[in-house]
XYZ file of C-alpha atoms in Angstrom:
430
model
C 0.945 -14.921 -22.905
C 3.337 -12.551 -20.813
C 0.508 -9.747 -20.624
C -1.692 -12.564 -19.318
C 0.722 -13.505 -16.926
C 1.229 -10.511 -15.852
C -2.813 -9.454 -15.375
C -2.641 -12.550 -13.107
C 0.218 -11.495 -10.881
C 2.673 -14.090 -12.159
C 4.960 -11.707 -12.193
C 8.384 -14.725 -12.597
C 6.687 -15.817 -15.708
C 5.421 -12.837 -16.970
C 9.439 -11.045 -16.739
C 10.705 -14.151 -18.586
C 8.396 -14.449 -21.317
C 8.142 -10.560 -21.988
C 12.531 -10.332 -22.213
C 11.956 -13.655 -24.573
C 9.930 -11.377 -26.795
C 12.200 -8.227 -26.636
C 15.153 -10.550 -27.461
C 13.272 -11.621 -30.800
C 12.312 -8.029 -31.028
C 14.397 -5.767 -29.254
C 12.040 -2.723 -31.290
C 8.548 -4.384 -30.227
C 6.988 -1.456 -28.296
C 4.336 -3.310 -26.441
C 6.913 -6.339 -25.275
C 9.101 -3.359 -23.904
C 6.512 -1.371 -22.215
C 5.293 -4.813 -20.608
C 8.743 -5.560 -19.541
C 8.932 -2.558 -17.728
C 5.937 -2.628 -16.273
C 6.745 -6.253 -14.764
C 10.263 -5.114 -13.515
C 8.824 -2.133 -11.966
C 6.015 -4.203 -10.215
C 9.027 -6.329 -8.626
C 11.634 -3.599 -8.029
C 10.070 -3.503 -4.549
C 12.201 -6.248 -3.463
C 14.830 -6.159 -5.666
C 15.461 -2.190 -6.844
C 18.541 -2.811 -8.964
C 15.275 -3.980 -11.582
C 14.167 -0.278 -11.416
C 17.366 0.491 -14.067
C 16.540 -2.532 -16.323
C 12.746 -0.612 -15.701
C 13.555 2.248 -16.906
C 15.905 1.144 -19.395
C 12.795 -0.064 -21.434
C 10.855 2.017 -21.104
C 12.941 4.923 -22.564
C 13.867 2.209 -25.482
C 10.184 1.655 -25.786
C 9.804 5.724 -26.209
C 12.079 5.634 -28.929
C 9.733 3.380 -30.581
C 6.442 4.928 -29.924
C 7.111 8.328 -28.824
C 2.984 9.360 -28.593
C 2.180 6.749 -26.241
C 0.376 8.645 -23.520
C 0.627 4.798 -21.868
C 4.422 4.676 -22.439
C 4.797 8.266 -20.708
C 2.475 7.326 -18.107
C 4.853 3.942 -17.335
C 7.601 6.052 -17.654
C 6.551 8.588 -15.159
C 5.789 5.923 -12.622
C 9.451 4.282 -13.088
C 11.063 7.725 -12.395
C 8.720 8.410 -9.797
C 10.226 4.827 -8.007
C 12.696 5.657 -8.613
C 12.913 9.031 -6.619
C 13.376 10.803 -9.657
C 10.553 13.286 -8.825
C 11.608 16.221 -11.453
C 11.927 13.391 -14.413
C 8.852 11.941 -12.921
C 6.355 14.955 -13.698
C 7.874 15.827 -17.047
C 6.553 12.495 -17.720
C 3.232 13.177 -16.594
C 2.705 16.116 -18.328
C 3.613 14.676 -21.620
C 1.350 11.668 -20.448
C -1.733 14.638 -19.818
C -1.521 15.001 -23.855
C -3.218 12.206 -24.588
C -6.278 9.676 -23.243
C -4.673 9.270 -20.251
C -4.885 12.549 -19.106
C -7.204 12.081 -15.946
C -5.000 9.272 -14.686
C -1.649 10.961 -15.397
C -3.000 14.169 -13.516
C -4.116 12.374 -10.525
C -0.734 10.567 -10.398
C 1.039 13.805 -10.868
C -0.472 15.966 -8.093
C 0.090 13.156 -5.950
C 3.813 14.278 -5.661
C 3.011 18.221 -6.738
C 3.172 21.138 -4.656
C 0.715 23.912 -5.691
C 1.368 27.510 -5.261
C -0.519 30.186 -6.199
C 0.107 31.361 -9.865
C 1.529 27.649 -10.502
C 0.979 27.214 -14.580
C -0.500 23.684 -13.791
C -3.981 25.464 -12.036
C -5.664 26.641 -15.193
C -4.367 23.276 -17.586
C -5.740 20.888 -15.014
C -9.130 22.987 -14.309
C -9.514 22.811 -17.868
C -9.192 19.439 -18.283
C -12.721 17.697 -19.003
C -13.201 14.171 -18.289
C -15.003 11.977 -21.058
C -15.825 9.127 -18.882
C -16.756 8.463 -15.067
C -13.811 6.934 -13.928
C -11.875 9.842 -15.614
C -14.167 12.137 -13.689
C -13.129 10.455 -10.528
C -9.133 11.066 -11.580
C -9.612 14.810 -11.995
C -11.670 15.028 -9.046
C -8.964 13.684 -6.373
C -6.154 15.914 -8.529
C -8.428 18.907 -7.871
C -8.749 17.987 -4.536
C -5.153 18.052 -3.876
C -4.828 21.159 -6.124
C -7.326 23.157 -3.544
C -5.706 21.468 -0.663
C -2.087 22.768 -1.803
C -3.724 26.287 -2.453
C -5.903 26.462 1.118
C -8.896 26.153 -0.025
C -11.013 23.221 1.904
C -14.454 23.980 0.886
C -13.319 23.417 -2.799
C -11.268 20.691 -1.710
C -13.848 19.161 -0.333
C -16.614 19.639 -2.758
C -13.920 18.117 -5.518
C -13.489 14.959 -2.878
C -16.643 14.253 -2.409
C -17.432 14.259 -5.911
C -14.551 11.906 -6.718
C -15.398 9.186 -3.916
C -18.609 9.239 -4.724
C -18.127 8.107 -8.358
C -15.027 5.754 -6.769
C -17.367 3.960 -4.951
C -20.359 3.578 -7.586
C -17.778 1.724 -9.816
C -16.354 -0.739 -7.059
C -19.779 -1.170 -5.983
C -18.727 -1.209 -2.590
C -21.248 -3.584 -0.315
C -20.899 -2.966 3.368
C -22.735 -6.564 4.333
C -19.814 -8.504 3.024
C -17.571 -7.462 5.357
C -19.845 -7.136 8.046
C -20.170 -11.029 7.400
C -16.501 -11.494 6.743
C -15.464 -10.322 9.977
C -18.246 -12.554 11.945
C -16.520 -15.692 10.347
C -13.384 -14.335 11.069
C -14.202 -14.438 14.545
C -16.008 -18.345 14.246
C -12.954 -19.696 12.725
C -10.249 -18.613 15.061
C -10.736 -21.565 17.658
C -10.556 -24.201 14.960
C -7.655 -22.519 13.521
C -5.823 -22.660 17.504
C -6.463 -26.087 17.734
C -4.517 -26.635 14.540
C -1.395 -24.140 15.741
C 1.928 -26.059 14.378
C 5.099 -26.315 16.276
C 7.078 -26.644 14.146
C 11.372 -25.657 14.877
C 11.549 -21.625 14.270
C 12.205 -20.642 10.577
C 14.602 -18.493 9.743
C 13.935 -16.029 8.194
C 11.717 -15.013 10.515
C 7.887 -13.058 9.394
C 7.392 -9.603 11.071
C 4.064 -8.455 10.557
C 3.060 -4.885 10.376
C -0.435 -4.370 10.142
C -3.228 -2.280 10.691
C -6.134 0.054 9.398
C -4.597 1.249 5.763
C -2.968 4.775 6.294
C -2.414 3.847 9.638
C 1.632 4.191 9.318
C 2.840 0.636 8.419
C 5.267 2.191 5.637
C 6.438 4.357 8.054
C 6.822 1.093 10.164
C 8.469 -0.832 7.598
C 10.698 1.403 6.908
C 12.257 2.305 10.113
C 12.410 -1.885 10.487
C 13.930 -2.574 6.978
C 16.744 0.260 7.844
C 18.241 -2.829 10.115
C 20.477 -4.641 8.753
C 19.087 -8.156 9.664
C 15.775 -6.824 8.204
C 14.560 -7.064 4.629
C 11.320 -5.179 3.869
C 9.057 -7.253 1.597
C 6.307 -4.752 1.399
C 2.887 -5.408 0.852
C 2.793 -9.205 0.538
C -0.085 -10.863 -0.842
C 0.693 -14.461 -0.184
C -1.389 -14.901 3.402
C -4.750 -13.506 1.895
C -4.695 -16.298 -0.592
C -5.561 -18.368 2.512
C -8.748 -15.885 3.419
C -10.851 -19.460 2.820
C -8.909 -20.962 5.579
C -9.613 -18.096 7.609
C -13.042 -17.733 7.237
C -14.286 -21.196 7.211
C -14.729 -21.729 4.154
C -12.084 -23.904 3.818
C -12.257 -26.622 6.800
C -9.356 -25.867 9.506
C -7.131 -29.032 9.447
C -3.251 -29.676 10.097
C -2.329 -30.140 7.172
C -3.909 -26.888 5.462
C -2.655 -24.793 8.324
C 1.235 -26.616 7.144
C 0.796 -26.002 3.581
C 0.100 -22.070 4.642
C 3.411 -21.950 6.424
C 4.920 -24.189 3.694
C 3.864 -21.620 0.917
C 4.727 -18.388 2.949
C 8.080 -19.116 4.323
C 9.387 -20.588 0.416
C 8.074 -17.187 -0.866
C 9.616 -14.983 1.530
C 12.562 -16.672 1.610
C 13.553 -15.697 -1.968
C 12.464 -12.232 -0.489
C 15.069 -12.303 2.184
C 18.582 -12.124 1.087
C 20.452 -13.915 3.399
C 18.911 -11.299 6.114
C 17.307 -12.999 9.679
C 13.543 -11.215 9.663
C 11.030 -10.314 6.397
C 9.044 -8.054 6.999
C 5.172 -8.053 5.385
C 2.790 -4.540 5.866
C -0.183 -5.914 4.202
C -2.517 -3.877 6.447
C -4.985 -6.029 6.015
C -3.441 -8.852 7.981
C -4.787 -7.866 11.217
C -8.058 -9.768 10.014
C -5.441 -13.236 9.956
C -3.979 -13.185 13.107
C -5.023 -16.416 14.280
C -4.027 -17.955 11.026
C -0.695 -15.754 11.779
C -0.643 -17.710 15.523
C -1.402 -21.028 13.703
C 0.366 -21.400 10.947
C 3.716 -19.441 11.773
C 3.777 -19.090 15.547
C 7.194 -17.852 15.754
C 6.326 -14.694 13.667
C 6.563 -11.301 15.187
C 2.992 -9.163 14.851
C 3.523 -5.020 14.870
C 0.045 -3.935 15.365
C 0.618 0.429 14.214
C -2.801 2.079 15.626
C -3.444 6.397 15.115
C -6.207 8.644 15.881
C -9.119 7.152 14.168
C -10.099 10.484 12.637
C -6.642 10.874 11.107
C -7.353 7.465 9.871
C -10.765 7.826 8.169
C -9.590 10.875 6.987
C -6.431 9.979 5.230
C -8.047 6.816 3.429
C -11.178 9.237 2.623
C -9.040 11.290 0.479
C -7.124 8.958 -1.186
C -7.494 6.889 -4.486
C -6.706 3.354 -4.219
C -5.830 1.283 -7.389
C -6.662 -2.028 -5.189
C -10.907 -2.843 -5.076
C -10.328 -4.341 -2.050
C -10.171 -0.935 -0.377
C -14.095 -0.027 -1.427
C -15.045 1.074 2.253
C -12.840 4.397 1.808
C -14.990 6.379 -0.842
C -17.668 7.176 1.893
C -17.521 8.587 5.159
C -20.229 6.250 6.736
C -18.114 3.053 5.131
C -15.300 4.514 6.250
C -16.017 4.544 9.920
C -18.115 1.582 9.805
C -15.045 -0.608 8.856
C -12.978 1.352 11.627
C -15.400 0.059 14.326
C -15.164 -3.696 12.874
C -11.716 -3.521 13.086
C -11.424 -1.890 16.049
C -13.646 -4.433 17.524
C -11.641 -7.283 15.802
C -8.464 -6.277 17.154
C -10.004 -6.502 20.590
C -11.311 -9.858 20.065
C -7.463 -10.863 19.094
C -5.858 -8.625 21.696
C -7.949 -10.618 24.207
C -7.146 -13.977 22.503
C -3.452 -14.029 22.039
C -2.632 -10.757 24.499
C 1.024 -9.685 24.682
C 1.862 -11.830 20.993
C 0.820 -8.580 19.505
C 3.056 -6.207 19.572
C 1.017 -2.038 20.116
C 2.707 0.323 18.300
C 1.047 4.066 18.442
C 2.009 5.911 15.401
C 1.389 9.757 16.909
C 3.397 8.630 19.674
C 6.159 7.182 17.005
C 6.102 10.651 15.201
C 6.681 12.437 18.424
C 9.477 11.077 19.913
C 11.044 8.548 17.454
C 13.846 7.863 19.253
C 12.206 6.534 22.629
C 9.440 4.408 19.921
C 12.024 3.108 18.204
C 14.679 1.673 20.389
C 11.627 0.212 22.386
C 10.146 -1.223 19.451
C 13.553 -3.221 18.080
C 14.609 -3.870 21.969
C 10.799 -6.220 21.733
C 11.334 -7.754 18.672
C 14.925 -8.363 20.165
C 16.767 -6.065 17.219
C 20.223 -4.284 18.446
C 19.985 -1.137 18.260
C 21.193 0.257 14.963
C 21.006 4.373 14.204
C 20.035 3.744 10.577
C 16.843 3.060 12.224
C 16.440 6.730 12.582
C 17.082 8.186 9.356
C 14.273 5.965 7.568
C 13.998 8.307 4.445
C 17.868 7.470 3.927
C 16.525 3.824 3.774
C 17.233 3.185 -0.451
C 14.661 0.501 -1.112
C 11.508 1.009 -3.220
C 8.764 1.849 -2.028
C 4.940 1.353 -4.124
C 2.253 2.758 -1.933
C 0.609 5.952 -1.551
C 3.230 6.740 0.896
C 5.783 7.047 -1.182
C 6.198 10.335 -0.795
C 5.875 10.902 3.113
C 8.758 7.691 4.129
C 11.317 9.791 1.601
C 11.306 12.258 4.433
C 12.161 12.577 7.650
C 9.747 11.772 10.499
C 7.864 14.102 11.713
C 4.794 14.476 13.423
C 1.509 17.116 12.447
C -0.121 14.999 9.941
C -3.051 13.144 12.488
C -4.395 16.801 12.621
C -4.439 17.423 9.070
C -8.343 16.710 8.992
C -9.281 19.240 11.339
C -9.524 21.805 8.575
C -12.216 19.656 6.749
C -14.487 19.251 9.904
C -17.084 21.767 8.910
C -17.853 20.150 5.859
C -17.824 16.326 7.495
C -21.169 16.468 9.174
C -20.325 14.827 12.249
C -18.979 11.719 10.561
C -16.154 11.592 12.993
C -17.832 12.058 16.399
C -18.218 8.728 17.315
C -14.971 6.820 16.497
C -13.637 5.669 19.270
C-alpha cells in the first residue's frame, strides 16, 4: 500500500504507512528503504526529514548490505544532504551491481574529472545491457569528456544518449504545438472568471521560465529572506492544466476551487513565513490561470540567452517525461520559440504583472539584480540575499550543485565550445 502511495505522489500517506510497517518491523529492508525514499522526496520543505532519511537508510544497509538500490538511495540522501564525499562512496558501491548505469550518471553529476582520475577507465569499461542503461553511461561519459576537454567526444557521447532518451519518452512535438494554441484560446475565458477575493497570506511568488533558465538560482536568493519560504518545484497548479486548456469549461467556481486547493497546500508549506515561493518552470504556460485564480500572487519571469538555454537542457538527463523536447536539438529550439512566443502573448496581456528578471544580468552584478528585484516584490532588503549558497534548505534539481556556490557568472557561454559539432541548430533563436 505505502509503495503504491508513494508511486502516486501521496507522499503524507505513503510516510505514515511505510513508519507503520518499520514499527512492526523495525528489520524489514524494503519498508526502510521506502521510508527513506518518502522522507527524502519531502525533505525539500522540511530538511530536518533528511536525518530521519538517512537514518533508514543506513539501518536498511545493515539489513541488506548488497543492495545496489539501497546504496543508490543512500547516495542520493547524502548527496541532499551536501554530503558530497559520503555521497560518491555511495555511488561507487551502488556501480557494483544492476544499477550501475544509473549510479554512474548520478555520480558524475557532482564529479570532477582530471586527467589520470581512477574513475576514467572503470566507467569506460562499463557496458550497458539495456537501452535506457545505454542512455545513463552515455550522459556520464559526456560529462567525463567535458571535465577532461574533450568536446568532440563529449559530444558524440551526448548525442548518443539523447537520442536513445528521446526514443523511450517518445517525445511528440504536435502535442505541444497544440497545447500551447489552447493555451492561448482559454486565457479570455479564464479573465472573465478572475476572483477577488481579500489577499491571502501567505502570499504565491512564482518563478518561472524555460527549465535551466535560473529559477533555483532565483529561488534561492528569494528563500534566503526571512519572510520567504522556498517550496520548490510545486506540482499542485499543473493538476489544473484541463482548466487551462479548455478542456475543462472556465467557470467561477473551478477557477475558486484552484485557489482553494493551492493556497491550503502551500500553506502547510509556509511556516508561519509571509510569501511561498513555487519554481515550477513550467508555470509560465498558466499565467492567466495564475491572474485568475490567485491575482494577488507575485510572477518572477527569469529569461537567459536562448543558446545557453537549449544548450544546458540538451545536455542534461531529466527523470521527469514531461521534459521530452530536450533530447533533440530541433525539439529543443522548437519549444524555445513557443515559449518565447507565449510569453509575449502574456507579456502583452497582463504587462507589468510579470515581473522580467534576466539571469546573465543577475550573475553579473548580483547586488544591483537583487536589491531591485526584492525592492518590486516589496521585500526589505536583507544581505542573506547575497550569500544564496549559505541558504541551508534542500535543494532536488539538477542544480543542486551550482546554488551550493556562490554566484557567479560564465556559464551562458559554456556552449560555445560545442558549436562546431551543433550544425547551426542555434542560429535562429531569438
Amino acid at each position: 500500500l505505502a509503495s503504491a502511495e508513494y508511486r502516486l505522489g501521496l507522499d503524507d500517506l505513503a510516510q505514515q504507512h511505510f513508519q507503520q510497517a518499520v514499527q512492526m518491523a523495525p528489520l524489514h529492508g524494503t519498508a526502510l528503504l521506502g521510508l527513506a525514499r518518502v522522507l527524502m522526496r519531502q525533505a525539500q520543505h522540511d530538511r530536518g526529514l533528511l536525518d530521519q532519511a538517512l537514518a533508514a537508510a543506513q539501518t536498511a544497509a545493515k539489513v541488506a548490505p548488497d543492495s545496489a538500490d539501497l546504496h543508490l538511495t543512500l547516495a542520493r540522501v547524502h548527496g541532499f544532504r551536501g554530503d558530497i564525499a559520503a555521497s560518491e562512496q555511495a555511488y561507487l558501491q551502488a556501480m557494483d551491481g544492476p544499477l550501475a548505469a544509473t549510479a554512474c550518471r548520478e555520480l558524475t553529476e557532482t564529479h570532477q574529472f582530471t586527467a589520470g582520475d581512477p574513475l576514467v577507465p572503470r566507467i569506460m569499461a562499463l557496458v550497458g545491457a539495456t537501452p535506457a542503461d545505454r542512455c545513463h553511461l552515455g550522459f556520464a561519459r559526456f560529462k567525463l569528456h567535458q571535465d577532461l576537454g574533450q568536446p568532440a567526444e563529449a559530444f558524440t557521447a551526448l548525442a548518443e544518449a539523447n537520442r536513445l532518451r528521446r526514443a523511450a519518452l517518445r517525445y511528440d512535438p504536435a502535442q505541444d504545438l497544440q497545447q500551447f494554441a489552447a493555451l492561448t484560446l482559454t486565457a479570455p475565458s479564464l479573465a472573465r472568471h478572475t476572483l477577488t477575493a481579500p489577499a491571502a497570506s501567505p502570499r504565491p511568488i512564482f518563478i518561472l521560465g524555460m527549465p535551466r533558465s535560473g529559477t533555483s538560482l532565483v529561488e534561492q536568493i528569494l528563500s534566503s529572506h526571512s519572510d520567504v519560504a522556498g517550496g520548490g518545484e510545486l506540482p499542485f497548479l499543473s493538476r489544473a492544466l484541463d482548466l487551462a486548456t479548455g478542456k475543462q469549461p472556465a467557470s467561477s467556481a473551478a477557477v475558486q476551487q484552484v485557489r482553494q486547493d493551492y493556497l491550503s497546500r502551500i500553506n502547510v508549506l509556509a511556516k508561519d513565513k509571509a510569501y511561498v515561493t513555487d519554481k515550477m518552470p513550467h508555470n509560465f504556460r498558466l499565467i492567466p490561470l495564475i491572474r485568475a485564480a490567485l491575482p494577488e500572487a507575485l510572477i518572477v519571469h527569469v529569461h537567459r540567452d536562448p543558446a545557453a538555454v537549449c544548450w544546458s537542457n540538451y545536455k542534461h538527463y531529466f527523470a521527469s517525461p514531461a521534459l521530452g523536447y530536450c533530447y533533440d536539438l530541433a525539439d529543443i529550439t522548437r519549444f524555445h520559440a513557443l515559449y518565447s512566443g507565449l510569453m509575449q502573448r502574456w507579456s502583452d496581456l497582463y504587462g507589468d504583472s510579470i515581473i522580467p528578471l534576466d539571469y546573465d544580468a543577475l550573475t553579473r552584478n548580483p547586488a544591483a539584480q537583487i536589491r531591485a528585484l526584492l525592492a518590486v516584490l516589496s521585500l526589505p532588503w536583507q544581505d542573506a540575499c547575497l550569500t544564496p549558497q549559505h541558504n541551508k534548505r534542500a535543494v532536488r534539481t539538477v542544480s543542486q550543485m551550482q546554488v551550493i556556490q556562490p554566484i557567479h557568472a560564465g556559464s551562458s557561454d559554456d556552449w560555445r565550445q560545442y558549436q562546431p559539432y551543433l550544425g547551426g541548430a542555434f542560429d535562429g533563436l531569438t
